[in-house]
Amino acid sequence: MDKRRAEALRIFEAGVKAADPYAAVAGALDDVDPPALIVAVGKAARLMAQAALARFSGVTCLVVTNYENAAPLEGATVMAAGHPVPDANGAAAAKAVIAALHAAEGPVLALISGGGSALLPAPAGALTLADKAKVNEMLLGSGLDIVAMNLIRQQLSDLKGGGFLRHAAPRPVTALILSDVIGDDLSAIASGPTVGPIGTAQEAILLLKEAQLWAAVPQAVRQHLETVQEPVALPAARNKLVGSNAKSVAAMKEAAGAAHLIAEPIIGDVADAARLICDRAVIGTTVWGGETTVVLQGSGRGGRNQELALRIAVEAERRGWVAWTCLQGGSDGRDGPTDAAGGLVDQDTLGKITGLDARLANNDSYAALDEAGDLLLTDATGTNVADLGVMIRSG
C-alpha cells in the first residue's frame, strides 16, 4: 500500500475509533441510576452493553445487533437480526424486548445506535413482517434521506417513534444514544424508540407519494397509514447523545494535522456529492462526514459509499487531477448489502475498470471497484456514526 493510501486509512481509522461505543457509554454512566433492565439495540449494541454491564452487574440485559457484530457477552442475552432488511429473527427479538419491558421491576437503561430501526421490526396493527420488509427494501433504493425513511418506518412500528416508552411505562427510561444521523436528530436515530415520532401518518403518505412508492407498497400498509389513530402523549424519558458523526470527523481532522474540513455534512445524491467534494478538496488533506443517497436504477451490487468513491474518481479525472487518493467509507465497516465498507480510489482506479459507464448505470459499483482492487475492506467495526471521507491530493 502506497503512502497516500496508508495515510487515508489511518485518518479514517481515527474517526472510527472516536466513535468507540464502549468508551462512549462508560463515560456517560456516572449520573445514571442503577437499572433493573438494560436493552441495547443497533450495530454498536454489544459494546455499549458490555460497558454498561461493567458498571451494573447482575442486571437483566438484552442485546439486539446485526449478524456481523453478534457474539456472546457474559451477563447478556445476545440476539442477532437482519440489517438493512428486517427478518424473522428481528421480529422475535422485538417480541422479547417488549416482554422484558413489561416485566421489568425498575428503571430501564436503553442503549441505542444506528441500525436499530431494521433490527427491531415490531409491525404495528395488522401489518406483517413481510409488509415491513417490503417497504424497507423499497425505501433503501428510493433516494429518500434517512430522516424521511425513519419517519415512514416509525408509522409502521410498535416500538419506533416512542413505542419503546409506551411498553416500558410507568418505569423510567434513560437512553444513551450513539448517532448515525447527520444533525443528530434523536427522533431519527434507530427511528427514535425513546423519542417522539418525527411526523405523522399523513406525512408518511405524502413522502411515499413524492417518492412514487405509494402505489407499490403493500395494500395493508396503505390501509394502515390511512386509518391509524394518532397516539396519545408519550411518557417522559431522559435521552443523552454520547457519540456522533461530527465527533468522528473532528477526530479525523486532528489525526491529519493540517487537514481542511468540509464543514457542512455531505448529503444528497452521490453524483452531486462527488462534485461538491471535488470543489472543496484542497491540495493537501481534506476530511468530511455525512450520508449520501442513491436512487437505484439498476440491479448491480454496491452501496452509497462505493458509488460515491467511484463517482469521485470520475470527477477527479474530468478535472485532470493526476496525484490524489480518496477514501470513502461507512463507519460501521459495511456499505449496503456487501462485505465492503466503501472504496479507496486514486488516479489509477478508472484505468483498471472495464465498462465503467454501464456499471455506474447499473449501480454496480462493487464489481467495478473489485476489478480495480480498490474496495475498502474492513471488519465490522462494532460502531455506526454514518459515513467518513478523506482526500489526500498533491496534484
XYZ file of N, CA and C in Angstrom, residues 80-260:
543
model
N -29.165 -11.904 17.330
C -28.731 -11.382 16.028
C -29.925 -11.279 15.100
N -29.927 -10.211 14.272
C -31.063 -9.979 13.390
C -30.595 -9.372 12.077
N -31.507 -9.291 11.113
C -31.188 -8.827 9.781
C -31.072 -7.320 9.671
N -30.094 -6.892 8.881
C -29.903 -5.480 8.558
C -29.219 -5.406 7.195
N -29.673 -4.569 6.259
C -30.649 -3.491 6.429
C -32.101 -3.918 6.248
N -32.346 -5.142 5.752
C -33.730 -5.593 5.586
C -34.130 -6.438 6.790
N -35.228 -6.089 7.478
C -35.652 -6.843 8.668
C -35.939 -8.303 8.347
N -35.751 -9.157 9.369
C -36.045 -10.570 9.160
C -36.771 -11.147 10.371
N -37.046 -12.455 10.312
C -37.821 -13.103 11.370
C -37.096 -13.071 12.709
N -35.768 -13.148 12.694
C -35.031 -13.074 13.958
C -35.201 -11.710 14.608
N -35.259 -10.660 13.798
C -35.507 -9.339 14.340
C -36.891 -9.228 14.944
N -37.881 -9.822 14.282
C -39.242 -9.801 14.820
C -39.308 -10.540 16.156
N -38.597 -11.665 16.250
C -38.560 -12.407 17.515
C -37.857 -11.598 18.594
N -36.792 -10.898 18.227
C -36.084 -10.057 19.188
C -36.978 -8.924 19.675
N -37.757 -8.340 18.779
C -38.665 -7.261 19.174
C -39.686 -7.760 20.189
N -40.210 -8.948 19.972
C -41.160 -9.520 20.930
C -40.497 -9.746 22.288
N -39.235 -10.193 22.267
C -38.512 -10.419 23.521
C -38.275 -9.106 24.257
N -37.944 -8.052 23.525
C -37.726 -6.742 24.144
C -39.020 -6.227 24.759
N -40.122 -6.334 24.040
C -41.414 -5.864 24.569
C -41.781 -6.631 25.830
N -41.589 -7.944 25.816
C -41.894 -8.752 27.008
C -41.018 -8.339 28.183
N -39.736 -8.078 27.938
C -38.829 -7.675 29.012
C -39.216 -6.309 29.578
N -39.638 -5.399 28.723
C -40.062 -4.077 29.200
C -41.274 -4.200 30.120
N -42.203 -5.043 29.768
C -43.397 -5.224 30.600
C -43.060 -5.914 31.921
N -42.015 -6.736 31.915
C -41.667 -7.495 33.120
C -40.681 -6.775 34.029
N -40.071 -5.695 33.562
C -39.038 -5.008 34.344
C -39.593 -4.500 35.673
N -38.793 -4.617 36.712
C -39.232 -4.227 38.055
C -38.588 -2.937 38.530
N -38.119 -2.128 37.601
C -37.488 -0.863 37.963
C -37.043 -0.118 36.730
N -36.129 0.838 36.892
C -35.693 1.682 35.776
C -35.107 0.877 34.613
N -35.243 1.437 33.417
C -34.747 0.803 32.191
C -33.650 1.689 31.599
N -32.538 1.059 31.240
C -31.462 1.742 30.532
C -31.463 1.251 29.093
N -31.718 2.165 28.158
C -31.709 1.840 26.735
C -30.410 2.332 26.117
N -29.757 1.476 25.353
C -28.511 1.808 24.664
C -28.787 1.682 23.172
N -28.812 2.813 22.477
C -29.352 2.856 21.120
C -28.287 3.329 20.144
N -28.182 2.614 19.010
C -27.228 3.004 17.970
C -27.836 2.744 16.606
N -27.164 3.240 15.579
C -27.662 3.106 14.222
C -27.866 1.664 13.822
N -28.867 1.438 12.998
C -29.234 0.094 12.589
C -30.392 -0.461 13.374
N -30.703 0.174 14.511
C -31.760 -0.332 15.374
C -33.116 -0.368 14.712
N -33.320 0.497 13.731
C -34.623 0.548 13.069
C -34.941 -0.778 12.386
N -33.993 -1.301 11.615
C -34.221 -2.570 10.916
C -34.131 -3.764 11.853
N -33.329 -3.638 12.902
C -33.061 -4.785 13.773
C -34.216 -5.134 14.705
N -35.113 -4.177 14.960
C -36.245 -4.431 15.857
C -37.565 -4.177 15.130
N -37.917 -5.011 14.176
C -39.182 -4.812 13.470
C -40.362 -5.347 14.280
N -41.191 -4.450 14.776
C -42.387 -4.828 15.521
C -43.584 -4.258 14.765
N -44.143 -5.008 13.828
C -45.199 -4.460 12.974
C -46.376 -3.918 13.770
N -46.824 -2.730 13.400
C -47.962 -2.093 14.075
C -49.266 -2.630 13.502
N -50.300 -2.629 14.352
C -51.633 -3.003 13.896
C -51.671 -4.374 13.273
N -52.264 -4.452 12.095
C -52.421 -5.730 11.398
C -51.302 -5.997 10.407
N -50.274 -5.167 10.410
C -49.172 -5.354 9.468
C -48.373 -6.603 9.791
N -47.719 -7.144 8.785
C -46.864 -8.317 8.951
C -45.402 -7.932 8.748
N -44.518 -8.829 9.139
C -43.093 -8.607 8.908
C -42.814 -8.485 7.413
N -43.508 -9.264 6.608
C -43.312 -9.184 5.160
C -43.691 -7.801 4.631
N -44.751 -7.218 5.177
C -45.144 -5.862 4.779
C -44.028 -4.875 5.089
N -43.500 -4.953 6.299
C -42.446 -4.021 6.719
C -41.165 -4.235 5.916
N -40.809 -5.492 5.684
C -39.588 -5.772 4.929
C -39.697 -5.246 3.508
N -40.881 -5.384 2.907
C -41.079 -4.891 1.544
C -40.915 -3.380 1.491
N -41.532 -2.673 2.439
C -41.411 -1.215 2.475
C -39.968 -0.800 2.703
N -39.298 -1.469 3.625
C -37.915 -1.111 3.925
C -37.012 -1.304 2.710
N -37.209 -2.396 1.993
C -36.420 -2.656 0.786
C -36.652 -1.555 -0.248
N -37.888 -1.116 -0.389
C -38.211 -0.052 -1.338
C -37.595 1.276 -0.902
N -37.623 1.557 0.392
C -37.065 2.812 0.890
C -35.568 2.898 0.632
N -34.861 1.772 0.764
C -33.408 1.783 0.620
C -32.959 2.178 -0.784
N -33.815 1.966 -1.770
C -33.468 2.359 -3.132
C -34.246 3.556 -3.634
N -34.873 4.289 -2.707
C -35.784 5.362 -3.095
C -35.122 6.704 -3.308
N -33.925 6.890 -2.741
C -33.300 8.197 -2.756
C -33.721 9.081 -1.599
N -34.676 8.649 -0.785
C -35.075 9.418 0.398
C -33.941 9.417 1.415
N -33.801 10.516 2.160
C -32.758 10.559 3.174
C -33.195 9.763 4.404
N -32.264 9.582 5.354
C -32.511 8.715 6.498
C -33.645 9.231 7.378
N -33.794 10.548 7.478
C -34.867 11.108 8.305
C -36.223 10.781 7.694
N -36.354 10.963 6.384
C -37.613 10.643 5.718
C -37.927 9.151 5.821
N -36.909 8.300 5.624
C -37.133 6.862 5.742
C -37.598 6.491 7.138
N -36.968 7.096 8.149
C -37.343 6.759 9.514
C -38.723 7.288 9.882
N -39.132 8.421 9.325
C -40.491 8.918 9.561
C -41.501 7.871 9.105
N -41.264 7.311 7.929
C -42.173 6.288 7.413
C -42.103 5.025 8.259
N -40.898 4.586 8.586
C -40.747 3.364 9.379
C -41.450 3.477 10.726
N -41.355 4.651 11.351
C -41.985 4.843 12.652
C -43.478 4.571 12.611
N -44.113 4.981 11.530
C -45.555 4.849 11.435
C -46.012 3.407 11.232
N -45.067 2.523 10.959
C -45.394 1.115 10.721
C -44.954 0.222 11.873
N -44.515 0.831 12.971
C -43.876 0.060 14.047
C -44.541 0.268 15.403
N -44.454 -0.768 16.221
C -44.970 -0.722 17.592
C -43.897 -0.283 18.588
N -42.631 -0.182 18.153
C -41.543 0.212 19.044
C -40.918 1.549 18.670
N -40.932 1.881 17.391
C -40.282 3.107 16.939
C -41.126 4.336 17.307
N -40.521 5.511 17.158
C -41.258 6.743 17.415
C -41.835 6.841 18.813
N -41.082 6.341 19.806
C -41.527 6.399 21.193
C -42.275 5.181 21.678
N -42.477 4.193 20.807
C -43.198 2.999 21.222
C -42.517 2.253 22.362
N -41.194 2.289 22.384
C -40.426 1.677 23.479
C -40.888 2.231 24.822
N -41.118 3.541 24.876
C -41.531 4.188 26.130
C -42.916 3.715 26.566
N -43.815 3.535 25.627
C -45.164 3.099 25.975
C -45.136 1.709 26.595
N -44.291 0.834 26.079
C -44.202 -0.512 26.636
C -43.476 -0.513 27.980
N -42.565 0.428 28.179
C -41.827 0.494 29.447
C -42.642 1.134 30.567
N -43.556 2.016 30.230
C -44.320 2.775 31.232
C -44.998 1.832 32.236
N -44.985 2.217 33.532
C -44.558 3.511 34.098
C -43.092 3.544 34.550
N -42.298 2.592 34.098
C -40.898 2.536 34.518
C -40.119 3.665 33.840
N -39.262 4.360 34.571
C -38.473 5.440 33.964
C -37.424 4.884 33.002
N -37.175 5.612 31.927
C -36.235 5.177 30.896
C -35.147 6.231 30.710
N -33.896 5.778 30.777
C -32.746 6.594 30.376
C -32.151 5.973 29.125
N -31.901 6.772 28.101
C -31.334 6.262 26.854
C -30.022 6.958 26.548
N -28.983 6.171 26.305
C -27.694 6.673 25.824
C -27.633 6.337 24.340
N -27.409 7.356 23.506
C -27.617 7.228 22.071
C -26.356 7.571 21.294
N -25.947 6.649 20.433
C -24.825 6.850 19.517
C -25.422 7.161 18.143
N -25.180 8.360 17.639
C -25.906 8.846 16.468
C -25.253 8.447 15.150
N -26.068 7.889 14.241
C -25.644 7.671 12.853
C -26.389 8.611 11.908
N -27.068 9.612 12.482
C -27.897 10.524 11.702
C -27.225 11.894 11.640
N -27.096 12.430 10.449
C -26.487 13.739 10.293
C -27.403 14.791 10.930
N -26.826 15.606 11.803
C -27.607 16.580 12.553
C -28.043 16.068 13.905
N -27.911 14.751 14.126
C -28.152 14.143 15.444
C -29.571 14.355 15.960
N -30.549 14.293 15.070
C -31.948 14.340 15.491
C -32.267 13.030 16.213
N -32.476 13.101 17.523
C -32.668 11.893 18.318
C -33.909 11.115 17.898
N -34.879 11.793 17.326
C -36.087 11.099 16.890
C -35.860 10.271 15.627
N -34.727 10.505 14.962
C -34.430 9.771 13.728
C -33.475 8.610 13.951
N -32.675 8.648 14.997
C -31.682 7.594 15.249
C -32.401 6.311 15.647
N -32.185 5.243 14.871
C -32.886 3.971 15.083
C -34.399 4.163 15.068
N -34.852 5.199 14.397
C -36.275 5.567 14.310
C -36.863 5.969 15.660
N -36.013 6.447 16.562
C -36.483 7.092 17.784
C -37.319 6.267 18.730
N -36.858 5.092 19.172
C -37.690 4.286 20.088
C -37.983 4.965 21.416
N -37.084 5.839 21.889
C -37.302 6.515 23.169
C -37.575 8.004 22.987
N -37.953 8.401 21.772
C -38.210 9.802 21.451
C -39.526 9.875 20.692
N -40.177 11.013 20.722
C -41.427 11.181 19.988
C -41.225 10.997 18.498
N -42.288 10.704 17.763
C -42.178 10.479 16.323
C -41.761 11.730 15.574
N -41.088 11.519 14.434
C -40.656 12.627 13.595
C -41.854 13.332 12.972
N -42.856 12.535 12.579
C -44.006 13.104 11.885
C -45.239 12.252 12.078
N -46.173 12.395 11.189
C -47.464 11.729 11.293
C -47.661 10.740 10.153
N -48.739 9.976 10.268
C -49.077 9.040 9.202
C -49.353 9.776 7.896
N -49.989 10.937 7.983
C -50.278 11.702 6.769
C -48.989 12.176 6.099
N -47.998 12.544 6.900
C -46.713 12.941 6.324
C -46.010 11.754 5.687
N -46.159 10.568 6.283
C -45.580 9.361 5.697
C -46.218 9.074 4.337
N -47.516 9.247 4.247
C -48.213 9.045 2.970
C -47.681 10.014 1.919
N -47.530 11.281 2.306
C -47.047 12.298 1.377
C -45.641 11.964 0.872
N -44.753 11.519 1.775
C -43.399 11.163 1.375
C -43.395 9.981 0.408
N -44.222 8.984 0.678
C -44.293 7.823 -0.212
C -44.811 8.226 -1.589
N -45.755 9.139 -1.615
C -46.275 9.609 -2.898
C -45.218 10.417 -3.646
N -44.498 11.273 -2.930
C -43.469 12.091 -3.581
C -42.352 11.221 -4.152
N -42.070 10.101 -3.475
C -41.038 9.172 -3.952
C -41.588 8.174 -4.965
N -42.868 8.340 -5.331
C -43.543 7.473 -6.295
C -43.551 6.013 -5.840
N -43.742 5.828 -4.525
C -43.793 4.491 -3.953
C -45.189 4.106 -3.456
N -46.080 5.081 -3.347
C -47.366 4.845 -2.693
C -48.138 3.698 -3.345
N -48.217 3.690 -4.658
C -48.982 2.647 -5.345
C -48.323 1.282 -5.243
N -47.023 1.256 -4.962
C -46.286 -0.011 -4.958
C -46.188 -0.655 -3.580
N -46.394 0.100 -2.499
C -46.296 -0.507 -1.169
C -47.483 -1.449 -0.967
N -47.345 -2.430 -0.075
C -48.447 -3.375 0.143
C -49.752 -2.667 0.523
N -50.867 -3.248 0.085
C -52.180 -2.683 0.382
C -52.381 -2.511 1.878
N -51.903 -3.473 2.680
C -52.067 -3.384 4.135
C -51.374 -2.152 4.699
N -50.247 -1.750 4.102
C -49.534 -0.563 4.552
C -50.332 0.690 4.230
N -50.881 0.755 3.025
C -51.698 1.906 2.669
C -52.908 2.016 3.591
N -53.550 0.890 3.861
C -54.729 0.898 4.725
C -54.368 1.331 6.141
N -53.241 0.828 6.631
C -52.816 1.192 7.989
C -52.563 2.691 8.095
N -51.821 3.243 7.162
C -51.482 4.663 7.226
C -52.712 5.552 7.070
N -53.687 5.097 6.317
C -54.892 5.897 6.090
C -55.869 5.838 7.252
N -55.753 4.823 8.120
C -56.751 4.625 9.176
C -56.197 4.696 10.594
N -54.855 4.705 10.756
C -54.279 4.656 12.103
C -54.655 5.900 12.909
N -54.916 5.712 14.176
C -55.232 6.811 15.074
C -53.940 7.439 15.599
N -53.950 8.744 15.768
C -52.777 9.413 16.332
C -52.577 8.951 17.775
N -51.335 8.623 18.183
C -51.095 8.100 19.533
C -51.264 9.166 20.609
N -51.518 8.690 21.814
C -51.622 9.607 22.955
C -50.228 10.086 23.336
N -50.168 11.055 24.252
C -48.891 11.645 24.659
C -47.955 10.577 25.217
N -46.660 10.741 24.941
C -45.657 9.779 25.390
C -45.246 10.024 26.836
N -44.860 8.953 27.554
C -44.198 9.149 28.847
C -42.868 9.866 28.646
N -42.391 10.530 29.677
C -41.114 11.240 29.584
C -39.954 10.249 29.595
N -38.844 10.647 29.004
C -37.623 9.848 29.033
C -36.430 10.785 29.090
N -35.308 10.264 29.536
C -34.071 11.027 29.557
C -33.181 10.489 28.449
N -32.964 11.290 27.419
C -32.167 10.877 26.266
C -30.862 11.657 26.233
N -29.746 10.955 26.059
C -28.431 11.584 26.100
C -27.591 11.109 24.914
N -27.105 12.051 24.085
C -26.246 11.736 22.949
C -24.820 11.483 23.435
N -24.233 10.340 23.052
C -22.887 10.000 23.532
C -21.858 9.862 22.411
N -22.261 9.980 21.166
C -21.321 9.903 20.049
C -22.017 10.292 18.762
N -21.238 10.803 17.766
C -21.859 11.292 16.540
C -20.861 11.359 15.396
N -21.379 11.564 14.199
C -20.544 11.731 13.015
C -19.631 12.937 13.165
N -20.158 14.039 13.700
C -19.368 15.267 13.850
C -18.155 15.036 14.748
N -18.323 14.263 15.809
C -17.206 13.977 16.699
C -16.131 13.150 15.982
N -16.556 12.224 15.143
C -15.590 11.409 14.410
C -14.857 12.219 13.354
N -15.565 13.129 12.676
C -14.906 13.979 11.686
C -13.879 14.884 12.365
N -14.224 15.407 13.539
C -13.272 16.233 14.286
C -12.027 15.430 14.653
N -12.210 14.164 15.005
C -11.071 13.305 15.336
C -10.201 13.044 14.106
N -10.817 12.902 12.931
C -10.041 12.726 11.710
C -9.213 13.966 11.406
N -9.816 15.127 11.570
C -9.099 16.377 11.328
C -7.889 16.484 12.250
N -8.085 16.118 13.513
C -6.978 16.168 14.470
C -5.895 15.165 14.098
N -6.292 13.975 13.672
C -5.318 12.946 13.305
C -4.508 13.342 12.075
N -5.135 14.112 11.183
C -4.461 14.507 9.943
C -3.534 15.698 10.122
N -3.684 16.404 11.220
C -2.833 17.566 11.443
C -3.391 18.812 10.783
N -2.866 19.163 9.624
C -3.261 20.415 8.969
C -4.378 20.197 7.956
N -5.305 19.310 8.223
C -6.352 18.986 7.267
C -7.358 20.111 7.109
N -7.899 20.204 5.901
C -9.024 21.088 5.624
C -10.307 20.322 5.916
